[in-house]
XYZ file of C-alpha atoms in Angstrom:
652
model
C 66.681 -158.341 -0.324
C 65.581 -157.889 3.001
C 62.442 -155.444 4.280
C 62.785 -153.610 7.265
C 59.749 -153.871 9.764
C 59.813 -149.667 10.449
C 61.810 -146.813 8.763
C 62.260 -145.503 11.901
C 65.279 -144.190 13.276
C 67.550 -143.622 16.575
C 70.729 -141.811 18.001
C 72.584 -142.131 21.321
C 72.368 -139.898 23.717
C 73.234 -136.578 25.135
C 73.847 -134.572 28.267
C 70.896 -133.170 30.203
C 69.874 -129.915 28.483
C 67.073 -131.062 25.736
C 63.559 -132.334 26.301
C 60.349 -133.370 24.922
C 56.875 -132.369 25.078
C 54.236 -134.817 24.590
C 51.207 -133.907 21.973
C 47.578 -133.426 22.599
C 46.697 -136.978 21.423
C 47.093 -139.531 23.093
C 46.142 -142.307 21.485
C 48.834 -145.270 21.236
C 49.833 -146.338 17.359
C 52.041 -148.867 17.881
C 51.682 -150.413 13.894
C 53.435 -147.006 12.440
C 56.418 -147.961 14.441
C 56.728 -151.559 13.939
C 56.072 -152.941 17.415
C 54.013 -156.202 17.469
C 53.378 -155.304 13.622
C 55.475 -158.067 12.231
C 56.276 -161.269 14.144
C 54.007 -162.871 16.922
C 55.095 -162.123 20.774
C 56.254 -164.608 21.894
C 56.316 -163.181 25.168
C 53.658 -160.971 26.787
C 52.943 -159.108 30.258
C 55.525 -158.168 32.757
C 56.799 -160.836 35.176
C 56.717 -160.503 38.717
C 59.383 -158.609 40.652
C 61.824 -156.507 39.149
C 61.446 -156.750 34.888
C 64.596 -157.806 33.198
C 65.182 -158.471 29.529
C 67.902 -159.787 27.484
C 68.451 -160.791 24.053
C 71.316 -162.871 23.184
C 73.019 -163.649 19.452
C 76.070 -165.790 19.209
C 77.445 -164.633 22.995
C 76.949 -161.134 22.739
C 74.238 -160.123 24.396
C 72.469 -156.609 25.721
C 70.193 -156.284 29.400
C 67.514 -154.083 29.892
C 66.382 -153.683 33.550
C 64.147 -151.611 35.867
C 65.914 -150.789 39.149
C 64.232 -148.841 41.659
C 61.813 -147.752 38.773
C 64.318 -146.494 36.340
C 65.558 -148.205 32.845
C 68.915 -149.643 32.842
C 70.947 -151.651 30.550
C 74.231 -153.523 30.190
C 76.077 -155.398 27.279
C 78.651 -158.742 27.544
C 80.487 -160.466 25.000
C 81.215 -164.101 25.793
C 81.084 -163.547 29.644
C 83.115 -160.384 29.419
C 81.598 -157.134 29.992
C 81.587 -154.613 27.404
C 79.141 -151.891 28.656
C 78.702 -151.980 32.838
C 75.314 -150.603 34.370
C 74.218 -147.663 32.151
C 71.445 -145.363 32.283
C 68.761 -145.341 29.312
C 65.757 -142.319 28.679
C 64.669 -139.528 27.398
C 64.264 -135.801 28.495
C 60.938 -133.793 27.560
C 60.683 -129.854 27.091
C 58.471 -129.944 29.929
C 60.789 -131.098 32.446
C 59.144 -134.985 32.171
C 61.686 -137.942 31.981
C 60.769 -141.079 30.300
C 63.233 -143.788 32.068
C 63.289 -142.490 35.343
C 60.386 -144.099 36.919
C 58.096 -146.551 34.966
C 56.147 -149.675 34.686
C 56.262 -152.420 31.801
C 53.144 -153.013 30.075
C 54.046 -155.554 27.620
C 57.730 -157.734 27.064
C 57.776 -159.009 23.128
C 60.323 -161.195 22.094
C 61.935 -161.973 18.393
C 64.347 -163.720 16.408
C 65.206 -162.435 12.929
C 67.320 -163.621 10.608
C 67.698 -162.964 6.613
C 70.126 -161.839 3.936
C 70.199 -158.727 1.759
C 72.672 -157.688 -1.394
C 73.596 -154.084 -1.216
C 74.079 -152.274 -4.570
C 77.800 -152.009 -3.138
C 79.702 -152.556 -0.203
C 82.276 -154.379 2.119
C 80.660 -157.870 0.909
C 78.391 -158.914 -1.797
C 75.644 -160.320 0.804
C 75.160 -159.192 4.162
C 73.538 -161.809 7.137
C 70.787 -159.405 9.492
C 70.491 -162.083 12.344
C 69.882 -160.938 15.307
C 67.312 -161.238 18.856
C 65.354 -158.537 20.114
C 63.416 -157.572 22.889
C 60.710 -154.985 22.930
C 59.303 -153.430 26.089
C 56.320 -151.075 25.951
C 56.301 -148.960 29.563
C 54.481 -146.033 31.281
C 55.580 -143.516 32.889
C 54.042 -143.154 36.768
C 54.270 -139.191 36.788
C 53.223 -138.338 33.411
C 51.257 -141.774 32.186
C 53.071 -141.149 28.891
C 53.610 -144.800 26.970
C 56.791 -145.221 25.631
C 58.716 -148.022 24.076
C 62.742 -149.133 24.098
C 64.283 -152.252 22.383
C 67.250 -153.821 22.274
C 69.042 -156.311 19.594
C 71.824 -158.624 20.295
C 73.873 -159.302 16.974
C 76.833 -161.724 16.710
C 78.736 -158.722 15.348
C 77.320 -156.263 18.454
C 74.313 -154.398 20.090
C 71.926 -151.937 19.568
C 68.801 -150.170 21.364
C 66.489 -147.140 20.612
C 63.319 -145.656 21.952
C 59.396 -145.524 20.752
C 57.678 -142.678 21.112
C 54.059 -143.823 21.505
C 51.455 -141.337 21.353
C 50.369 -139.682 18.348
C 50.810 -136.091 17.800
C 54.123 -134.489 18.140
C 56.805 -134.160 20.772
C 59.666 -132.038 21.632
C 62.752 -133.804 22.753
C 65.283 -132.148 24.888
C 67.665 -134.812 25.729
C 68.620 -138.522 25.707
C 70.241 -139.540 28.996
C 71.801 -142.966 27.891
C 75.220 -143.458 29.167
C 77.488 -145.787 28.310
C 79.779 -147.202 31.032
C 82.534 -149.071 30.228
C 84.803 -151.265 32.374
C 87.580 -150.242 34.527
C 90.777 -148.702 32.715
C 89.068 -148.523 29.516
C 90.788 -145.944 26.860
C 88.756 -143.882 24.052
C 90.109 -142.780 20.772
C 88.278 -139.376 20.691
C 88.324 -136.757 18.082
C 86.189 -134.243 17.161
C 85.972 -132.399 13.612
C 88.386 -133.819 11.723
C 91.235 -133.576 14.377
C 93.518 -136.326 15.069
C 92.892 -138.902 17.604
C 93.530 -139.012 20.816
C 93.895 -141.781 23.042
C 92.049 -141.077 26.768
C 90.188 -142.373 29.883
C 86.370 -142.298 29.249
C 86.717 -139.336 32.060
C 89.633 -137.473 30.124
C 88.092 -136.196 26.789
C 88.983 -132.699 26.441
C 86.883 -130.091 26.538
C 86.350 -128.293 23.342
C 84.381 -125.803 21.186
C 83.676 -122.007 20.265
C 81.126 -119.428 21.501
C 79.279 -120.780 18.430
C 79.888 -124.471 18.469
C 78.861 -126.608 21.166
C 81.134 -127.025 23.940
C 82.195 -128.830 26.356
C 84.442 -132.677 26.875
C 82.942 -133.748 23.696
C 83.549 -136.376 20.994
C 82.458 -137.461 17.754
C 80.995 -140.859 16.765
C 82.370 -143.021 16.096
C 83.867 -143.587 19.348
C 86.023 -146.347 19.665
C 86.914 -148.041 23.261
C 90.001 -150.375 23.791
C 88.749 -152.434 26.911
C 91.206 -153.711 29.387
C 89.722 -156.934 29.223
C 91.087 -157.524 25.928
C 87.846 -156.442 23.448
C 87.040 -153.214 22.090
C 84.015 -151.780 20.643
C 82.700 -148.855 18.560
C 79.758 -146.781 19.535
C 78.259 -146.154 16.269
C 74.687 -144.195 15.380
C 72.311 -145.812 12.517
C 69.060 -144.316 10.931
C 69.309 -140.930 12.141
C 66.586 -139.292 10.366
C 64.256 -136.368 12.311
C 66.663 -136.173 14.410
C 69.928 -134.305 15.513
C 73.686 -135.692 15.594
C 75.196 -138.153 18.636
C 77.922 -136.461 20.558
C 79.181 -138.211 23.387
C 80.104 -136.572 26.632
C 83.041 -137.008 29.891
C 81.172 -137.276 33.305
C 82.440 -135.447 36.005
C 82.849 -137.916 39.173
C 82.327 -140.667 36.829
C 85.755 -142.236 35.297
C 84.187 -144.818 32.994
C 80.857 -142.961 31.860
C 80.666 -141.317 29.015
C 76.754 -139.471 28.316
C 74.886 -138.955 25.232
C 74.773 -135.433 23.481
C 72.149 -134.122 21.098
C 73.912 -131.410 19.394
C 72.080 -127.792 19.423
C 74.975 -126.018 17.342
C 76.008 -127.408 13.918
C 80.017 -128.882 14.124
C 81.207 -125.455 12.990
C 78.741 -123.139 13.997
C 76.864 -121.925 11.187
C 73.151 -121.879 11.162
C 70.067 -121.464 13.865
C 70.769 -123.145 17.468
C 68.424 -126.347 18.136
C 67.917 -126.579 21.900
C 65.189 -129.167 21.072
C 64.012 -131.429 18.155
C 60.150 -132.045 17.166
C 59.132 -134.863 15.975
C 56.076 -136.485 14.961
C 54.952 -139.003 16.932
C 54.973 -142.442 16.924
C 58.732 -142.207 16.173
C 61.834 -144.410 16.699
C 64.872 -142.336 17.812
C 68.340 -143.720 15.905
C 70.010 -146.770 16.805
C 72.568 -146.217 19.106
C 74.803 -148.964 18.305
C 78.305 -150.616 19.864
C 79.984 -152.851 17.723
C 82.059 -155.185 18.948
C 85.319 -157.238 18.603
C 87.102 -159.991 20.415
C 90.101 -158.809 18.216
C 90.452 -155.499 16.745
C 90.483 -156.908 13.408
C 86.964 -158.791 14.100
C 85.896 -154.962 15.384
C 86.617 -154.109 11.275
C 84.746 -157.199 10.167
C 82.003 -156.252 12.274
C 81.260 -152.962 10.837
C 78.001 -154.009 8.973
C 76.192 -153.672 12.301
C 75.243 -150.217 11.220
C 74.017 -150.744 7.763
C 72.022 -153.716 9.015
C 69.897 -151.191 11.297
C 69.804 -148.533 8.599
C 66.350 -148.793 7.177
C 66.074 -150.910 3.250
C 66.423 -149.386 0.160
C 64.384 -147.129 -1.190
C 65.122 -147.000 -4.717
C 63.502 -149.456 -6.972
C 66.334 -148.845 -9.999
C 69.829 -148.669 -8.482
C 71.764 -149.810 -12.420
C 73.143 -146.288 -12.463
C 74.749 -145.944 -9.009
C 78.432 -147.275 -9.967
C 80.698 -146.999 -7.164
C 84.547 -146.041 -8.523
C 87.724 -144.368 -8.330
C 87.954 -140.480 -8.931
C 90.406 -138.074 -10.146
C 90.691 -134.172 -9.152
C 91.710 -131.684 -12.719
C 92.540 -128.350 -12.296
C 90.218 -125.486 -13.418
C 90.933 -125.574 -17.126
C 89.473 -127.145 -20.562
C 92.777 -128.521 -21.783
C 93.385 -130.128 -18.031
C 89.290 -131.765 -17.844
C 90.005 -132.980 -21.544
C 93.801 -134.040 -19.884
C 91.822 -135.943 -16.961
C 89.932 -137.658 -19.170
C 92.155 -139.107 -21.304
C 94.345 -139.734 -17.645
C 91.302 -141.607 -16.447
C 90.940 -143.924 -19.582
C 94.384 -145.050 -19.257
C 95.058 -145.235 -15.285
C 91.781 -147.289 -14.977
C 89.664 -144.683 -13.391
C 86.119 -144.427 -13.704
C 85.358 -140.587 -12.975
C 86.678 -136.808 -13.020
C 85.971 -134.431 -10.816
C 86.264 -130.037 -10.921
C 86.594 -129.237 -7.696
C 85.901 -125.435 -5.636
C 86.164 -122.826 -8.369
C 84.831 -124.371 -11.313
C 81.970 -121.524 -11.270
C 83.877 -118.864 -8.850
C 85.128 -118.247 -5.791
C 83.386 -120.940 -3.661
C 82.468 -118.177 -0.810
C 81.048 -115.477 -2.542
C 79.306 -117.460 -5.603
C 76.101 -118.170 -4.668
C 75.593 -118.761 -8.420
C 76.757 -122.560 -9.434
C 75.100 -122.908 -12.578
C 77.948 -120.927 -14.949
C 81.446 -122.313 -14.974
C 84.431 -119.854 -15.337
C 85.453 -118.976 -18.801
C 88.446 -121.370 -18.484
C 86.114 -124.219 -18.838
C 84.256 -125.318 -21.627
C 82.121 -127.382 -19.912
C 79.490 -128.890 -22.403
C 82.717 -130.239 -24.343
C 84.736 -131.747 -21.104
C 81.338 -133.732 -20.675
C 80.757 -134.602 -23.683
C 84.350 -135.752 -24.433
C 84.307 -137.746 -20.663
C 80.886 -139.569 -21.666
C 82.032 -140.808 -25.199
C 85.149 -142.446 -23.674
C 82.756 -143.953 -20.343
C 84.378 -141.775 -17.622
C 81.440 -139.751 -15.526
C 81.824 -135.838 -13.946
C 81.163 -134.993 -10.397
C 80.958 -130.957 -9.686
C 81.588 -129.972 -6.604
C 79.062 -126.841 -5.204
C 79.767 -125.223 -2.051
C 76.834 -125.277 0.526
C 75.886 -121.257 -0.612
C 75.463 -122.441 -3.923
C 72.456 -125.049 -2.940
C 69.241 -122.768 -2.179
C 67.348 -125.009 -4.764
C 68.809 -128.058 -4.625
C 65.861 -129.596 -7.006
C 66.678 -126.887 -9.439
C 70.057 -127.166 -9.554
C 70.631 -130.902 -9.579
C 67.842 -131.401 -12.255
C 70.246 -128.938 -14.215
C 73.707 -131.313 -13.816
C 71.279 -134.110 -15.249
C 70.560 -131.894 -18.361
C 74.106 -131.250 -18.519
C 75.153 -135.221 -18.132
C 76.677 -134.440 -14.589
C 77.451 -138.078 -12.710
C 77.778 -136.826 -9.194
C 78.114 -133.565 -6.789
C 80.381 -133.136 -4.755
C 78.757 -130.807 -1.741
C 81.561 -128.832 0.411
C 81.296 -127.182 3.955
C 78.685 -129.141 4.883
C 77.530 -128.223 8.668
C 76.078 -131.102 9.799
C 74.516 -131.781 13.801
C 70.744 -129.929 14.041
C 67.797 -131.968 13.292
C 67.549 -129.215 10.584
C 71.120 -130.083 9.040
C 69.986 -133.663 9.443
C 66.632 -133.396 7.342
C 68.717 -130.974 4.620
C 71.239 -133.590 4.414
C 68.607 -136.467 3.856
C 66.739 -133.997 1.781
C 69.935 -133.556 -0.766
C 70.216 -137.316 -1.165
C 67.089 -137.794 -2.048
C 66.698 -134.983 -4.603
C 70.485 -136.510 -5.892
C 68.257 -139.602 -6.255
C 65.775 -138.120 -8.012
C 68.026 -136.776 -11.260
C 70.385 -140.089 -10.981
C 72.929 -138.113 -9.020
C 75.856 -139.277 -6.934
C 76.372 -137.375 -3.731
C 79.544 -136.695 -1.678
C 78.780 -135.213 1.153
C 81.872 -133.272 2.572
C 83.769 -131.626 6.026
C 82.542 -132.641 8.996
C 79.825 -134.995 8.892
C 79.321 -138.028 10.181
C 77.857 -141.773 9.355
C 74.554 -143.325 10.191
C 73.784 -145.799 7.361
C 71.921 -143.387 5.182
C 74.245 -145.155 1.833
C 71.489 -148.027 2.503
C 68.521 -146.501 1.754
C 69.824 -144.192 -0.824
C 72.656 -145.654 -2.005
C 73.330 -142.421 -4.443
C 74.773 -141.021 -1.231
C 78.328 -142.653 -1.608
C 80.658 -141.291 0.212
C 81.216 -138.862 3.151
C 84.569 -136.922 4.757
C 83.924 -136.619 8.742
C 88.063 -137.257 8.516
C 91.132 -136.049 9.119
C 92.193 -137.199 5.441
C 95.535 -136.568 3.380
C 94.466 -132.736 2.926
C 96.431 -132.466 6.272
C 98.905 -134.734 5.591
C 98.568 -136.875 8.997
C 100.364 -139.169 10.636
C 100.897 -143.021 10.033
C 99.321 -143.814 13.592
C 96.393 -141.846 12.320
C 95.806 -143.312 9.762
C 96.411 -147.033 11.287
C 93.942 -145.643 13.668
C 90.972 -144.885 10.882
C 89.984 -148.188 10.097
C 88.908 -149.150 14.366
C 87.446 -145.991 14.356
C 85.950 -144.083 11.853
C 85.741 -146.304 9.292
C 83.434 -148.471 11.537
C 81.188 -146.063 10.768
C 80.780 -145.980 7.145
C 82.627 -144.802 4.209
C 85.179 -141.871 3.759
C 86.566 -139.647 1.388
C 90.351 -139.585 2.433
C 92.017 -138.837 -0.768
C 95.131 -140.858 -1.222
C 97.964 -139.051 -2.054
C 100.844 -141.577 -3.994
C 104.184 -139.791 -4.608
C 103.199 -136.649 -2.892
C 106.169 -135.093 -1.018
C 104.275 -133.894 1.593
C 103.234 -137.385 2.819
C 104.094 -138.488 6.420
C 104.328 -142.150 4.967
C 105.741 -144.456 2.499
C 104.214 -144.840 -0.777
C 103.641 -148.241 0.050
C 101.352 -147.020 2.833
C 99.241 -144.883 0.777
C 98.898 -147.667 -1.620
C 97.399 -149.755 1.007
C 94.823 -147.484 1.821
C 93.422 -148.443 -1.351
C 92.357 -151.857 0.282
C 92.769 -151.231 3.908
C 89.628 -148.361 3.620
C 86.058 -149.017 2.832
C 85.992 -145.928 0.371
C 83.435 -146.698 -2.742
C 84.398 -143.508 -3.985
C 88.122 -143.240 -4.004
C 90.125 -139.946 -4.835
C 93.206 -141.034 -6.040
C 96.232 -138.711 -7.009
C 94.894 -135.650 -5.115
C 97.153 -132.366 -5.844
C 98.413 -134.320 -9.058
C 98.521 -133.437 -12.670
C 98.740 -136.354 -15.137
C 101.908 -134.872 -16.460
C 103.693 -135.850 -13.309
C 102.889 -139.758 -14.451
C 103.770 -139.295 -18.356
C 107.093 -141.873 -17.551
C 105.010 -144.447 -15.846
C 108.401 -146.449 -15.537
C 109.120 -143.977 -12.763
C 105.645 -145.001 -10.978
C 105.813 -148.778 -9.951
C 102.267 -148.642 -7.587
C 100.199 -147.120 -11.128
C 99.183 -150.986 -11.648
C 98.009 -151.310 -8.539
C 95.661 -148.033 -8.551
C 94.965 -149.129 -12.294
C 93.467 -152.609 -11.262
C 92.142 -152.317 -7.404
C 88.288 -151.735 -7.282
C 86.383 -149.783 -4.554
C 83.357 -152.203 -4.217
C 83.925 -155.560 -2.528
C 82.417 -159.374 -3.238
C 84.402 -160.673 -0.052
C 86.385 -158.625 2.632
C 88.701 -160.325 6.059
C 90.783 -158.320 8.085
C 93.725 -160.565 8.952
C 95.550 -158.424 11.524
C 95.177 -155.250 13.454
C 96.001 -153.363 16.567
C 94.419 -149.827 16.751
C 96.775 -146.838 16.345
C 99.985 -149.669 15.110
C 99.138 -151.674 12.129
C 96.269 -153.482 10.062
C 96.171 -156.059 6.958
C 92.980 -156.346 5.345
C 92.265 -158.649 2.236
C 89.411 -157.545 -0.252
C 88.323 -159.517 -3.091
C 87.236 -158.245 -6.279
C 85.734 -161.282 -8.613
C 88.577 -163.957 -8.988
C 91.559 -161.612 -7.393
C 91.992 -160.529 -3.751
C 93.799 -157.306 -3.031
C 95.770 -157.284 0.244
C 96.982 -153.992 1.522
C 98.877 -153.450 5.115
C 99.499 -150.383 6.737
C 102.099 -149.772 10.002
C 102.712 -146.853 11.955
C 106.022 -145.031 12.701
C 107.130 -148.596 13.662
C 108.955 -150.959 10.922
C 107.389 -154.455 11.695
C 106.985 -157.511 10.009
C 103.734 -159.301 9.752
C 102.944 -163.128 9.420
C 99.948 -163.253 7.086
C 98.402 -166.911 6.534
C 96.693 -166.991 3.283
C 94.067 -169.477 4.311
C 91.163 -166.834 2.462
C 92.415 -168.026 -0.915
C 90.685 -170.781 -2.639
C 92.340 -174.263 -4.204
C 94.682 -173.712 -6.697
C 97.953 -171.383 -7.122
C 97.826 -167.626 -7.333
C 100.552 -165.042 -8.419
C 101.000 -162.698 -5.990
C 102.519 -159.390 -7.512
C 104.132 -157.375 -4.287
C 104.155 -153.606 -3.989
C 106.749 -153.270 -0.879
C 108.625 -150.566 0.967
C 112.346 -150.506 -0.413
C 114.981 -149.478 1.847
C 114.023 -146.753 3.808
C 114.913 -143.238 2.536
C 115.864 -140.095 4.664
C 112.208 -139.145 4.475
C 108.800 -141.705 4.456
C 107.711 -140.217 1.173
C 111.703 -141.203 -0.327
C 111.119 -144.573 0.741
C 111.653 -146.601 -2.419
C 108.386 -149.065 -3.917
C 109.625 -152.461 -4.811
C 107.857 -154.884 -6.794
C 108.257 -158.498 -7.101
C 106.219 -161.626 -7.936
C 105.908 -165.204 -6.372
C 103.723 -168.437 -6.330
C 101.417 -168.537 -3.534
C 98.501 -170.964 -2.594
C 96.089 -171.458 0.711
C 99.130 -172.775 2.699
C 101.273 -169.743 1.989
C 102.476 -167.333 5.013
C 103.105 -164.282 3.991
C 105.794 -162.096 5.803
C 104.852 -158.655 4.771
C 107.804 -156.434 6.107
C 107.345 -152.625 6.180
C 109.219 -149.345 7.006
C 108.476 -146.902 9.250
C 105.199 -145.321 8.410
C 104.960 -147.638 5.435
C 102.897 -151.006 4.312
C 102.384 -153.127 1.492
C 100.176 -153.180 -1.669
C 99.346 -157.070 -3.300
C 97.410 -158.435 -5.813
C 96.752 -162.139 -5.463
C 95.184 -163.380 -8.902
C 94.282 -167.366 -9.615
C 97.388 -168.667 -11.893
């Protein structure tokens, strides 16, 4: 497993309203940050003329410059460019701006490259290879020393700042910018609202008297370029720090500015004009992940776990990653669950808001409701190997350490933790602070409404899962949800909650079966707003097999076609048997699938396809038939409008 030079972290930027003011000390500790602390420069002292720096990995590569005194970077891919001329720095409380006018002291130069195993993921080994390039600078005005590197991965690029002196420093603002090519379009949303597809310039503006506001997005921000790639800007090892928003420029089509948010996403809690931090300290990765196809672009979402710092649990045997399903607020339906989850394959149950009162004016979460015996639904789940997660509205956690070391008295498996107002550096550190105390009492955490990804799930693997989605609770739309896995998927994982044979579903059954594969979800809520009564003639249920059998941790994982916002085929494989699932849009199409993934031999290939189309998505037959398929196979996988397909390819 690998170890991480620095647990440092880093975000993108932000609009011009935050700052930082540098401590009393100034002496430089460059070892508590990582720089020169593990691998021999291999380059030293600033050339002559204007300094320029670029690492390179398997044609992508990122550019920092100085022009006219200020920092500056740019990204390619193969030739192509991905991110034009953009700005990079910082913005201190006392008006000083670290970027704007500054002198290299010292160019460092590295190649890494090693393998880790995550306790789960996309792939059962994960390649970190990339180059970097470290600068050390001063700024004229101030004679602050700062750092910024940059890393060029096969799979993307990545850069954050060092904050050199020792003490502690108030930052008001990041001023990277991101500037894409000409004609570029965005998929921004905010909260969990749909997606919309806009110039870089176009983003609307949004937000409350108690929000912030403004053209804002969330990350991650995908960005369709109209020289054929498209990349995700993505945020990894945000700790001490506050949330990446990205901004419209006015007069500038293709810029879009970093944002460090001051209000949480849905304005509850204290407003954060600026973030301390103690100093030496990395700022998050701001990251861009990139794709010469939009299927590589899902391939290449590891980027963000790879600059997440390692793990920091030395006994991960009771994390298990697994499918979930939601009981209503009785004994008789936990007990029902159970028994449910023992014979549909699924590995956990889950009360949801209510179990111990109304959810918004119980502050008290350590008494369920007299309709649930709770001691004797745990006890029952244990015996027969199925775990309970509780879910406990954000009121409810005023001592988290108290209450979670109570679930582990009680046998609890995971929390589930609702209304969750992530974006402070305060929300931030609570969030972190949960995990960790999850940790602590062998707790799963799923962290839920609108937060967002930033690798945490490496270091603390306990924290499983996340929302930050517009999931099936709203019941969205098939180019949604063929949107998700370009955008924020990229990310990290989600909580979506796949609803199969739910009336109010915009798509085919077949579609939601396919999210089963299509999404990176360890944590998988299957059969939200069902009862296990509504499956009691599984004759009438053709997809159960597939929920019963498809895992939510991956060995291997290849996305084999994909357009944003139209249609994706992923494969996943699971030990001997891959697990293909395709999802279209409103559009019927039919997709030519090589199976060139699958190893020597034949496989049986059990189909779960749309029938023929019904007056509704949702009344859209599934069919299900078998064939003989090896390496040379094509498959066509033909699906309705708003629908997909669901197959399990197993060695014969």
């Amino acid at each position: 497993m690998r170890t991480s030079e620095d647990g440092a972290t880093s975000e993108d930027g932000a609009l011009s309203r935050r700052g930082m003011l540098k401590g009393a000390a100034v002496t430089v500790g460059t070892a508590a940050v990582g720089l020169g602390a593990t691998a021999p420069a291999l380059a030293a002292d600033a050339p002559a003329g204007a300094p320029r720096a670029t690492a390179r990995m398997g044609g992508t590569s990122i550019t920092m410059s100085v022009v006219d005194g200020a920092l500056r970077w740019s990204a390619t891919r193969n030739g192509k460019t991905v991110i034009d001329t953009s700005a990079l720095g910082l913005r201190l409380a006392d008006g000083t701006v670290l970027g704007s006018d500054v002198t290299l002291l010292r160019d460092d130069f590295r190649t890494t490259r090693t393998t880790w195993s995550p306790v789960y993921g996309r792939n059962a080994t994960v390649t970190d290879h990339y180059q970097e390039q470290r600068w050390t600078l001063q700024d004229t005005a101030s004679g602050i020393r700062f750092g910024v590197r940059i890393r060029a991965y096969r799979t993307g690029v990545a850069l954050r700042y060092i904050l050199l002196e020792e003490g502690t420093t108030t930052i008001a603002d990041e001023l990277t910018t991101f500037v894409f090519p000409d004609d570029t379009t965005v998929y921004s949303a905010r909260d969990e609202d749909a997606y919309l597809p806009v110039a870089p310039d176009a983003i609307p503006s949004t937000g409350t008297p108690s929000t912030d506001q403004g053209p804002l997005t969330d990350l991650p921000l995908t960005a369709a370029l109209s020289n054929g790639y498209i990349a995700c800007v993505c945020e990894s090892a945000r700790l001490d720090f506050p949330r990446l928003m990205l901004s419209s420029v006015p007069g500038q089509p293709g810029t879009l500015s970093a944002f460090l948010m001051e209000h949480t996403a849905r304005g509850s809690g204290p407003v954060e004009t600026t973030a301390t931090v103690t100093t030496p300290f990395a700022t998050p990765w701001r990251a861009v992940v990139i794709g010469a196809t939009h299927a590589e672009l899902v391939d290449n979402a590891e980027l963000v776990l790879n600059l997440a710092p390692p793990i920091a649990l030395t006994d991960t045997s009771w994390i298990k990653p697994g499918k979930v399903f939601r009981c209503e607020l009785s004994t008789a339906a936990g007990l029902a669950g159970v028994d449910f989850a023992v014979a549909r394959g699924v590995e956990y149950i889950e009360y949801d808001a209510g179990w111990y009162g109304p959810e918004f004016t119980t502050t008290d979460a350590t008494k369920p409701i007299a309709a649930i015996d709770l001691p004797s639904v745990i006890s029952y789940a244990t015996g027969k190997g199925i775990g309970v997660f509780l879910y406990v509205n954000r009121i409810a956690l005023t001592d988290a350490d108290a209450l979670f070391g109570l679930y582990k008295s009680w046998g609890v498996a995971g929390i589930k933790l609702g209304f969750i107002n992530e974006g402070t550096q305060s929300m931030t550190n609570q969030i972190t602070g949960w995990a960790r105390t999850a940790a602590k009492y062998e707790l799963l955490i799923d962290m839920h409404d609108d937060v967002r990804p930033f690798g945490y799930e490496r270091a603390y693997p306990n924290y499983i899962s996340l929302e930050g989605v517009r999931g099936n609770e709203q019941f969205p739309t098939a180019t949604h949800n063929v949107t998700l896995p370009f955008s924020r998927n990229i990310g990290g994982p989600i909580d979506y909650t796949i609803c199969y044979g739910q009336s109010r579903n915009k798509t085919t059954n077949a579609h939601q079966m396919a999210m089963a594969a299509v999404y990176y979800q360890p944590l998988n809520f299957l059969f939200w707003y069902d009862r296990p009564s509504k499956y009691a003639n599984p004759a009438g249920w053709p997809g159960l097999p597939w929920f019963n059998a498809v895992p939510t941790t991956w060995d291997e994982s290849r996305t084999l076609a994909g357009s944003i916002g139209e249609y994706v085929a992923v494969a996943r494989r699971g030990g001997s048997a891959w697990y293909l699932g395709a999802m279209t849009n409103e559009t019927a199409r039919t997709l030519s699938i090589p199976l060139s993934f699958l190893g020597s031999g034949s496989y049986t290939a059990t189909v779960y396809a749309d029938g023929t189309p019904g007056s509704s998505p949702f009344r859209t037959p599934v069919v299900v038939g078998t064939r003989t398929v090896t390496s040379e196979t094509t498959l066509d996988v033909g699906m309705a409008p708003a629908g997909g397909q669901a197959i399990i390819l197993k060695p014969s």
